[in-house]
Short mmCIF file of C-alpha atoms in Angstrom, two decimals:
data_model
loop_
_atom_site.label_atom_id
_atom_site.label_comp_id
_atom_site.label_asym_id
_atom_site.label_seq_id
_atom_site.Cartn_x
_atom_site.Cartn_y
_atom_site.Cartn_z
CA MET A 290 17.00 -5.44 21.69
CA LYS A 291 16.43 -9.18 21.68
CA ILE A 292 12.94 -10.07 22.86
CA ARG A 293 13.14 -12.95 25.33
CA GLU A 294 9.87 -12.61 27.24
CA VAL A 295 6.50 -11.04 26.42
CA THR A 296 3.22 -10.63 28.24
CA VAL A 297 0.22 -11.09 25.97
CA PHE A 298 -3.16 -9.69 27.03
CA SER A 299 -6.06 -11.23 25.12
CA GLU A 300 -9.83 -11.00 25.42
CA GLY A 301 -10.16 -14.71 26.08
CA ASP A 302 -7.84 -17.59 26.82
CA SER A 303 -4.99 -17.50 24.28
CA LEU A 304 -4.75 -21.29 24.54
CA ASP A 305 -8.35 -21.59 23.37
CA LEU A 306 -8.79 -21.94 19.60
CA ASN A 307 -12.19 -20.23 19.86
CA CYS A 308 -10.62 -16.97 21.00
CA TRP A 309 -10.66 -14.34 18.19
CA SER A 310 -10.61 -16.65 15.15
CA ASN A 311 -7.62 -18.65 16.49
CA VAL A 312 -5.36 -15.54 16.34
CA PRO A 313 -4.17 -15.41 20.00
CA PHE A 314 -3.51 -19.18 20.03
CA LEU A 315 -1.49 -19.21 16.80
CA PHE A 316 0.30 -15.93 17.51
CA THR A 317 1.48 -16.96 20.98
CA LYS A 318 2.41 -20.48 19.86
CA SER A 319 4.52 -19.00 17.06
CA LEU A 320 6.27 -16.69 19.53
CA GLU A 321 7.07 -19.70 21.70
CA LYS A 322 8.50 -21.56 18.70
CA LYS A 323 10.96 -18.68 18.36
CA GLY A 324 12.17 -19.38 21.90
CA ILE A 325 10.27 -16.50 23.49
CA LYS A 326 8.65 -16.95 26.87
CA VAL A 327 4.96 -15.96 26.70
CA ASN A 328 3.03 -14.86 29.78
CA ARG A 329 -0.65 -15.28 28.95
CA VAL A 330 -3.22 -12.98 30.56
CA ASN A 331 -6.93 -13.39 29.91
CA ILE A 332 -8.66 -10.00 30.17
CA TYR A 333 -12.06 -11.05 28.90
CA SER A 334 -15.11 -9.74 30.74
CA ASN A 335 -16.85 -11.61 33.53
CA LYS A 336 -19.04 -14.15 31.70
CA TYR A 337 -21.60 -14.38 34.53
CA ILE A 338 -22.37 -10.67 34.37
CA ARG A 339 -22.18 -10.63 30.58
CA LYS A 340 -24.46 -13.63 30.08
CA THR A 341 -27.05 -12.78 32.73
CA ILE A 342 -27.61 -9.18 33.82
CA TRP A 343 -26.25 -7.65 30.62
CA ALA A 344 -27.68 -10.18 28.14
CA TYR A 345 -31.20 -10.30 29.59
CA PHE A 346 -31.75 -6.72 30.71
CA PHE A 347 -29.40 -4.04 29.38
CA LYS A 348 -28.70 -5.42 25.91
CA PRO A 349 -32.37 -5.93 24.89
CA LEU A 350 -33.20 -2.43 26.11
CA LEU A 351 -30.31 -0.87 24.19
CA ASP A 352 -31.14 -2.84 21.05
CA LEU A 353 -34.76 -1.71 21.28
CA LEU A 354 -33.88 1.97 21.64
CA PHE A 355 -30.77 2.04 19.41
CA LYS A 356 -31.11 -0.73 16.83
CA ASP A 357 -27.63 -0.63 15.32
CA ASN A 358 -25.65 0.23 18.46
CA ILE A 359 -22.26 -1.43 19.02
CA TYR A 360 -22.21 -0.94 22.78
CA THR A 361 -21.32 -4.06 24.77
CA TYR A 362 -20.73 -4.98 28.39
CA GLU A 363 -16.98 -4.83 27.67
CA GLN A 364 -17.31 -1.06 27.21
CA THR A 365 -18.91 -0.38 30.59
CA PHE A 366 -17.07 1.37 33.41
CA LEU A 367 -17.52 -1.69 35.65
CA ASN A 368 -15.89 -4.08 33.21
CA ARG A 369 -13.08 -1.67 32.39
CA TRP A 370 -12.30 -1.23 36.09
CA LEU A 371 -12.21 -5.01 36.62
CA VAL A 372 -9.95 -5.51 33.60
CA ARG A 373 -7.66 -2.68 34.64
CA CYS A 374 -7.18 -4.38 38.01
CA ARG A 375 -6.34 -7.64 36.23
CA ILE A 376 -3.81 -5.90 33.96
CA ARG A 377 -2.03 -4.18 36.84
CA LYS A 378 -1.86 -7.41 38.79
CA ALA A 379 -0.26 -9.11 35.78
CA LEU A 380 2.22 -6.27 35.28
CA LYS A 381 3.41 -6.61 38.88
CA ARG A 382 3.76 -10.36 38.41
CA PHE A 383 5.64 -10.27 35.09
CA LYS A 384 8.19 -7.52 35.74
CA ASN A 385 10.86 -9.20 33.61
CA SER A 386 8.81 -8.99 30.43
CA ASP A 387 10.50 -7.19 27.53
CA LEU A 388 7.20 -6.31 25.87
CA ASN A 389 3.51 -5.99 26.68
CA ILE A 390 1.32 -7.04 23.74
CA TYR A 391 -2.38 -6.17 23.86
CA LEU A 392 -4.47 -8.06 21.28
CA SER A 393 -6.98 -5.24 21.32
CA TYR A 394 -7.04 -1.47 20.96
CA ALA A 395 -9.24 -1.15 24.05
CA TYR A 396 -6.67 -1.60 26.82
CA LEU A 397 -3.29 -0.17 27.74
CA ASP A 398 -1.30 0.60 30.87
CA GLU A 399 1.30 3.18 29.88
CA PHE A 400 2.89 3.36 33.35
CA SER A 401 4.45 -0.11 33.44
CA GLY A 402 7.83 1.05 32.17
CA ILE A 403 7.70 -1.74 29.57
CA PRO A 404 7.12 -1.01 25.84
CA ASN A 405 3.53 -1.54 24.74
CA VAL A 406 2.26 -2.99 21.47
CA LEU A 407 -1.37 -2.84 20.35
CA PHE A 408 -2.20 -5.49 17.74
CA SER A 409 -5.69 -6.06 16.35
CA ASP A 410 -7.76 -5.68 13.20
CA TRP A 411 -9.90 -2.52 13.50
CA THR A 412 -11.37 -0.12 16.04
CA SER A 413 -14.98 0.62 16.89
CA GLU A 414 -14.65 4.03 15.24
CA TYR A 415 -13.60 2.33 12.00
CA VAL A 416 -16.69 0.12 12.15
CA LEU A 417 -18.95 3.13 12.66
CA ARG A 418 -17.37 5.24 9.92
CA TYR A 419 -16.73 2.65 7.22
CA ARG A 420 -19.22 -0.14 7.85
CA LEU A 421 -22.26 1.37 9.55
CA LYS A 422 -21.58 4.83 8.09
CA ARG A 423 -23.00 6.76 11.00
CA LYS A 424 -21.91 9.02 13.85
CA PRO A 425 -21.57 7.46 17.32
CA TYR A 426 -24.36 7.64 19.84
CA SER A 427 -23.49 9.68 22.92
CA PHE A 428 -23.02 6.57 25.09
CA GLU A 429 -20.61 5.07 22.52
CA LYS A 430 -18.25 8.06 22.46
CA ALA A 431 -16.39 7.33 25.70
CA TYR A 432 -15.17 3.97 24.40
CA LEU A 433 -14.06 5.53 21.11
CA ASP A 434 -12.05 8.09 23.07
CA ILE A 435 -10.40 5.33 25.10
CA GLN A 436 -9.30 3.50 21.96
CA ARG A 437 -8.06 6.78 20.47
CA GLN A 438 -6.02 7.58 23.58
CA ASN A 439 -4.51 4.07 23.70
CA ILE A 440 -3.49 4.25 20.04
CA GLN A 441 -1.82 7.60 20.54
CA GLN A 442 0.08 6.44 23.66
CA ALA A 443 1.25 2.97 22.61
CA ASP A 444 4.83 2.45 21.45
CA ILE A 445 3.74 0.38 18.45
CA VAL A 446 0.31 -0.08 16.83
CA LEU A 447 -0.40 -2.77 14.23
CA SER A 448 -3.40 -3.76 12.12
CA LEU A 449 -3.87 -6.98 10.18
CA PHE A 450 -5.12 -5.04 7.14
CA PRO A 451 -3.35 -2.45 4.97
CA ASP A 452 -6.37 -0.30 4.14
CA ILE A 453 -7.51 -0.24 7.75
CA ALA A 454 -4.02 0.73 8.94
CA ARG A 455 -4.08 3.71 6.54
CA ALA A 456 -7.61 4.69 7.60
CA MET A 457 -6.57 4.57 11.27
CA GLU A 458 -3.59 6.80 10.58
CA VAL A 459 -5.99 9.45 9.30
CA MET A 460 -8.56 8.92 12.08
CA TYR A 461 -6.07 9.05 14.93
CA GLY A 462 -3.42 11.39 13.57
CA ARG A 463 -0.74 8.79 14.20
CA SER A 464 1.76 7.55 11.63
CA PRO A 465 2.81 4.93 11.08
CA ILE A 466 0.26 2.37 12.12
CA TYR A 467 1.98 -0.74 10.92
CA TYR A 468 0.82 -3.38 8.49
CA LEU A 469 3.43 -6.12 8.16
CA GLY A 470 2.92 -6.79 4.46
CA GLN A 471 0.84 -9.92 4.92
CA ASN A 472 -2.14 -11.38 6.69
CA VAL A 473 -2.16 -14.87 8.20
CA ILE A 474 -3.76 -18.27 7.65
CA ASN A 475 -5.38 -19.43 10.88
CA ASN A 476 -4.66 -23.02 10.03
CA VAL A 477 -4.49 -25.87 12.58
CA TYR A 478 -4.75 -28.70 10.05
CA GLU A 479 -2.26 -31.42 10.96
CA GLY A 480 -2.35 -33.50 7.78
CA SER A 481 -0.23 -33.08 4.67
CA LEU A 482 -1.45 -30.79 1.91
CA GLU A 483 -0.19 -32.08 -1.42
CA GLN A 484 -1.16 -30.34 -4.63
CA ALA A 485 -1.09 -33.57 -6.64
CA SER A 486 -3.66 -35.23 -4.39
CA ILE A 487 -5.94 -32.30 -3.59
CA LEU A 488 -6.53 -30.98 -7.13
CA PRO A 489 -8.31 -34.13 -8.42
CA LEU A 490 -10.58 -34.06 -5.36
CA LYS A 491 -11.60 -30.49 -6.05
CA LYS A 492 -12.07 -30.99 -9.76
CA ARG A 493 -14.53 -33.85 -9.13
CA SER A 494 -16.29 -32.08 -6.28
CA ASN A 495 -19.86 -30.77 -6.31
CA ILE A 496 -19.47 -28.92 -3.00
CA LEU A 497 -19.93 -25.16 -2.71
CA LEU A 498 -18.76 -23.83 0.66
CA PHE A 499 -19.82 -20.82 2.72
CA ILE A 500 -18.21 -20.02 6.09
CA GLY A 501 -19.56 -17.22 8.26
CA ARG A 502 -21.63 -16.47 11.31
CA GLU A 503 -24.50 -14.00 11.90
CA THR A 504 -22.50 -11.03 10.58
CA TYR A 505 -22.58 -12.63 7.13
CA LEU A 506 -26.23 -13.73 7.16
CA SER A 507 -27.22 -11.47 4.27
CA GLY A 508 -24.54 -13.06 2.09
CA ALA A 509 -25.60 -16.58 3.10
CA ARG A 510 -29.24 -15.90 2.25
CA LEU A 511 -28.27 -14.37 -1.09
CA LEU A 512 -26.17 -17.45 -1.85
CA VAL A 513 -29.03 -19.82 -1.00
CA ARG A 514 -31.32 -17.99 -3.45
CA SER A 515 -28.66 -18.12 -6.15
CA PHE A 516 -28.01 -21.80 -5.42
CA GLU A 517 -31.66 -22.63 -6.18
CA ILE A 518 -31.28 -21.05 -9.61
CA LEU A 519 -27.91 -22.68 -10.25
CA ARG A 520 -29.13 -26.20 -9.49
CA LYS A 521 -31.38 -26.14 -12.53
CA ASP A 522 -28.22 -26.49 -14.64
CA PHE A 523 -26.04 -28.26 -12.05
CA PRO A 524 -28.42 -30.68 -10.27
CA ASN A 525 -25.68 -32.51 -8.34
CA LEU A 526 -24.36 -29.41 -6.61
CA GLU A 527 -24.33 -29.24 -2.81
CA LEU A 528 -24.13 -26.10 -0.71
CA HIS A 529 -22.54 -26.48 2.73
CA ILE A 530 -22.91 -23.60 5.20
CA VAL A 531 -20.59 -23.46 8.21
CA GLY A 532 -21.29 -21.05 11.07
CA LEU A 533 -25.08 -20.80 10.79
CA THR A 534 -27.93 -23.13 11.67
CA ALA A 535 -31.19 -23.79 9.81
CA SER A 536 -33.04 -21.42 12.18
CA TYR A 537 -31.52 -18.46 10.31
CA PHE A 538 -33.30 -19.39 7.08
CA GLU A 539 -37.01 -19.44 6.27
CA ASP A 540 -36.75 -22.39 3.93
CA LEU A 541 -33.74 -24.33 2.71
CA PRO A 542 -33.87 -26.08 -0.68
CA ASP A 543 -32.65 -29.60 -1.25
CA ASN A 544 -28.89 -30.19 -1.20
CA VAL A 545 -28.23 -27.37 1.26
CA PHE A 546 -26.50 -28.56 4.43
CA VAL A 547 -25.98 -26.35 7.49
CA HIS A 548 -23.38 -27.31 10.06
CA GLY A 549 -23.53 -24.51 12.60
CA TYR A 550 -20.32 -23.37 14.25
CA LEU A 551 -17.51 -25.92 13.97
CA ASP A 552 -15.13 -25.82 16.93
CA LYS A 553 -11.55 -26.56 15.85
CA SER A 554 -10.64 -27.59 19.39
CA LYS A 555 -13.01 -30.58 19.12
CA PRO A 556 -11.53 -33.34 16.90
CA ALA A 557 -14.75 -34.40 15.14
CA GLN A 558 -15.76 -30.82 14.30
CA LYS A 559 -12.22 -29.91 13.29
CA ASN A 560 -12.06 -32.92 10.97
CA LEU A 561 -15.37 -31.97 9.35
CA TYR A 562 -14.21 -28.37 8.90
CA TYR A 563 -11.02 -29.37 7.09
CA ASP A 564 -12.74 -32.14 5.14
CA LEU A 565 -15.05 -29.48 3.70
CA LEU A 566 -12.13 -27.18 2.88
CA ILE A 567 -10.19 -29.94 1.16
CA ASN A 568 -13.14 -31.26 -0.84
CA SER A 569 -14.91 -28.02 -1.75
CA ARG A 570 -14.94 -26.92 -5.38
CA LEU A 571 -15.57 -23.27 -4.60
CA PHE A 572 -15.66 -20.93 -1.60
CA ILE A 573 -18.30 -18.18 -1.64
CA ASN A 574 -19.09 -15.20 0.58
CA PRO A 575 -20.90 -12.39 -1.28
CA THR A 576 -21.62 -10.30 1.85
CA PRO A 577 -21.06 -6.61 0.94
CA GLN A 578 -18.41 -4.45 2.67
CA TRP A 579 -16.79 -7.39 4.47
CA GLY A 580 -16.72 -10.98 3.20
CA GLY A 581 -14.99 -12.93 5.95
CA TYR A 582 -11.31 -12.38 5.18
CA SER A 583 -9.93 -15.00 7.59
CA SER A 584 -12.06 -17.89 6.32
CA THR A 585 -11.50 -16.81 2.71
CA VAL A 586 -7.71 -16.88 2.85
CA GLU A 587 -7.81 -20.18 4.75
CA ALA A 588 -9.94 -21.66 1.96
CA MET A 589 -7.47 -20.29 -0.56
CA TYR A 590 -4.60 -21.98 1.25
CA PHE A 591 -6.46 -25.24 0.62
CA TYR A 592 -6.43 -24.58 -3.14
CA THR A 593 -10.02 -23.31 -3.30
CA PRO A 594 -11.09 -20.69 -5.87
CA VAL A 595 -13.29 -17.95 -4.41
CA VAL A 596 -16.30 -15.84 -5.34
CA ILE A 597 -16.57 -12.95 -2.90
CA SER A 598 -17.62 -9.31 -2.64
CA ASP A 599 -15.04 -6.70 -3.63
CA TYR A 600 -14.49 -5.25 -0.15
CA SER A 601 -11.55 -2.92 0.31
CA SER A 602 -9.24 -5.03 2.50
CA PHE A 603 -9.31 -7.94 0.06
CA VAL A 604 -8.96 -5.78 -3.05
CA ASP A 605 -6.13 -3.83 -1.42
CA THR A 606 -4.24 -7.07 -0.76
CA PHE A 607 -4.94 -9.05 -3.94
CA GLY A 608 -5.87 -6.47 -6.59
CA THR A 609 -8.93 -5.43 -8.56
CA GLU A 610 -8.76 -8.56 -10.72
CA ILE A 611 -7.98 -11.94 -9.14
CA PRO A 612 -6.61 -15.00 -10.97
CA PHE A 613 -8.25 -17.38 -8.51
CA GLY A 614 -11.92 -16.46 -8.80
CA TYR A 615 -14.28 -13.53 -9.22
CA TYR A 616 -15.61 -10.53 -7.36
CA VAL A 617 -19.37 -10.13 -6.92
CA LYS A 618 -19.97 -6.51 -7.87
CA GLN A 619 -23.74 -6.30 -7.30
CA SER A 620 -25.11 -6.83 -3.79
CA ASP A 621 -28.57 -7.73 -5.13
CA GLY A 622 -27.25 -11.03 -6.50
CA SER A 623 -27.70 -10.17 -10.16
CA ASP A 624 -24.21 -11.36 -11.06
CA LEU A 625 -23.56 -13.96 -8.33
CA CYS A 626 -24.88 -16.83 -10.45
CA ASP A 627 -22.75 -15.68 -13.38
CA CYS A 628 -19.62 -15.68 -11.23
CA LEU A 629 -20.39 -19.16 -9.91
CA ARG A 630 -20.99 -20.48 -13.43
CA LYS A 631 -17.68 -19.05 -14.62
CA VAL A 632 -15.80 -21.10 -12.05
CA LEU A 633 -17.87 -24.27 -12.42
CA THR A 634 -17.45 -24.32 -16.20
CA ASN A 635 -13.87 -23.07 -16.33
CA THR A 636 -11.73 -25.43 -18.44
CA ALA A 637 -8.64 -24.18 -16.57
CA TYR A 638 -10.16 -24.85 -13.15
CA GLU A 639 -6.98 -26.42 -11.76
CA GLN A 640 -5.06 -23.24 -12.59
CA LEU A 641 -7.56 -21.29 -10.48
CA CYS A 642 -6.84 -23.67 -7.60
CA ILE A 643 -3.08 -23.31 -7.93
CA ALA A 644 -3.31 -19.51 -8.17
CA SER A 645 -5.49 -19.43 -5.06
CA HIS A 646 -2.97 -21.33 -2.96
CA LYS A 647 -0.01 -19.41 -4.36
CA ALA A 648 -1.58 -16.05 -3.48
CA VAL A 649 -1.53 -16.89 0.25
CA SER A 650 1.27 -19.46 0.52
CA ASP A 651 3.48 -17.00 2.45
CA PHE A 652 0.70 -16.04 4.87
CA THR A 653 2.11 -18.25 7.62
CA TRP A 654 2.30 -17.36 11.28
CA ASP A 655 6.00 -18.19 11.22
CA ASN A 656 6.60 -15.49 8.59
CA PHE A 657 4.31 -13.04 10.36
CA VAL A 658 6.04 -13.37 13.72
CA ASP A 659 9.47 -12.97 12.08
CA LYS A 660 8.28 -9.67 10.58
CA PHE A 661 6.65 -8.68 13.87
CA LEU A 662 9.88 -9.16 15.83
CA ILE A 663 11.95 -7.29 13.22
CA GLN A 664 9.47 -4.37 13.28
CA VAL A 665 9.39 -4.24 17.06
CA ASP A 666 13.19 -4.28 17.30
CA SER A 667 13.47 -1.53 14.68
CA VAL A 668 10.98 0.77 16.40
CA LEU A 669 12.34 0.24 19.89
CA LYS A 670 15.92 0.93 18.74
CA ILE A 671 14.79 4.33 17.49
CA LYS A 672 12.89 5.03 20.73
CA ARG A 673 15.97 4.18 22.80
#
């Protein structure tokens, strides 16, 4: 079955680079490059309700009573009813679509008569079991059941991560849940990336780079403390933090620069983002359990060695020992400085840079979409 037209449902505008770490934008653009017509449907929640009634009344109350809850407005019956109406309206409009692709595990309409694909990273139940390590609260269970039902009913289910795909197979009693053998670089850099020109920049650089928002705050604070110690021996070092503002830190030492969130859709912020990637000597995210996979592999694509926590998705992809940096094994920071020193003093630093780029050089959206289309065609042939 040759796919000529698809309808893509995303929680946000798939033409907006800020939607889910650039994934919907780059995925749909890559489909279009293959000559496939893409019908884009935004199924994000109503921002006026989300940012007013929910944000100022319900969310503070829930957070007060259940500190680590993961319940959001998107999970409410009202939002789900509104989204369901939007999905059914789109299905009536795009009847010639060969495939419905939901960039989420939270939504599915199994009665359209068109094959359905669910493509995302992880489910809420995965977060509870493997990250928060707790049982769901009673009000969280309904949403978990909805995701479970969708996964069991969809024609094809994919995850971006191999270990998470395997965990979901066990959780949902469905096999296979597909991993396509690679992740992707969410790269919108338009300049040339030449090894001969970028390696000297990195070798001379004094820039340490951290990218991550509130989820990675513990790792950022740990890095700041380690940076203070490190500067005693490397006084010219700079630490640049992207994704967080100074308000998240009690006190920032000299040579620490915070940039907040950098929007790739805005030229000045995009240029700063890629200038930091190109000129950074080392990328660091020591946050335990999850160290910002997307920003890490993007930094690697720009020839940047990494020092990160040994979380399962990264280790599963790249191995227990990495030739392009080091894993931080202790979450208390006892070995973070040692790992940073090893990179900064490494006489074969350029080889670390080359190994970093090589490890992810095939993680392109073009390759990913080729594999996606082959997998879809294979599964649907069997189903027919």
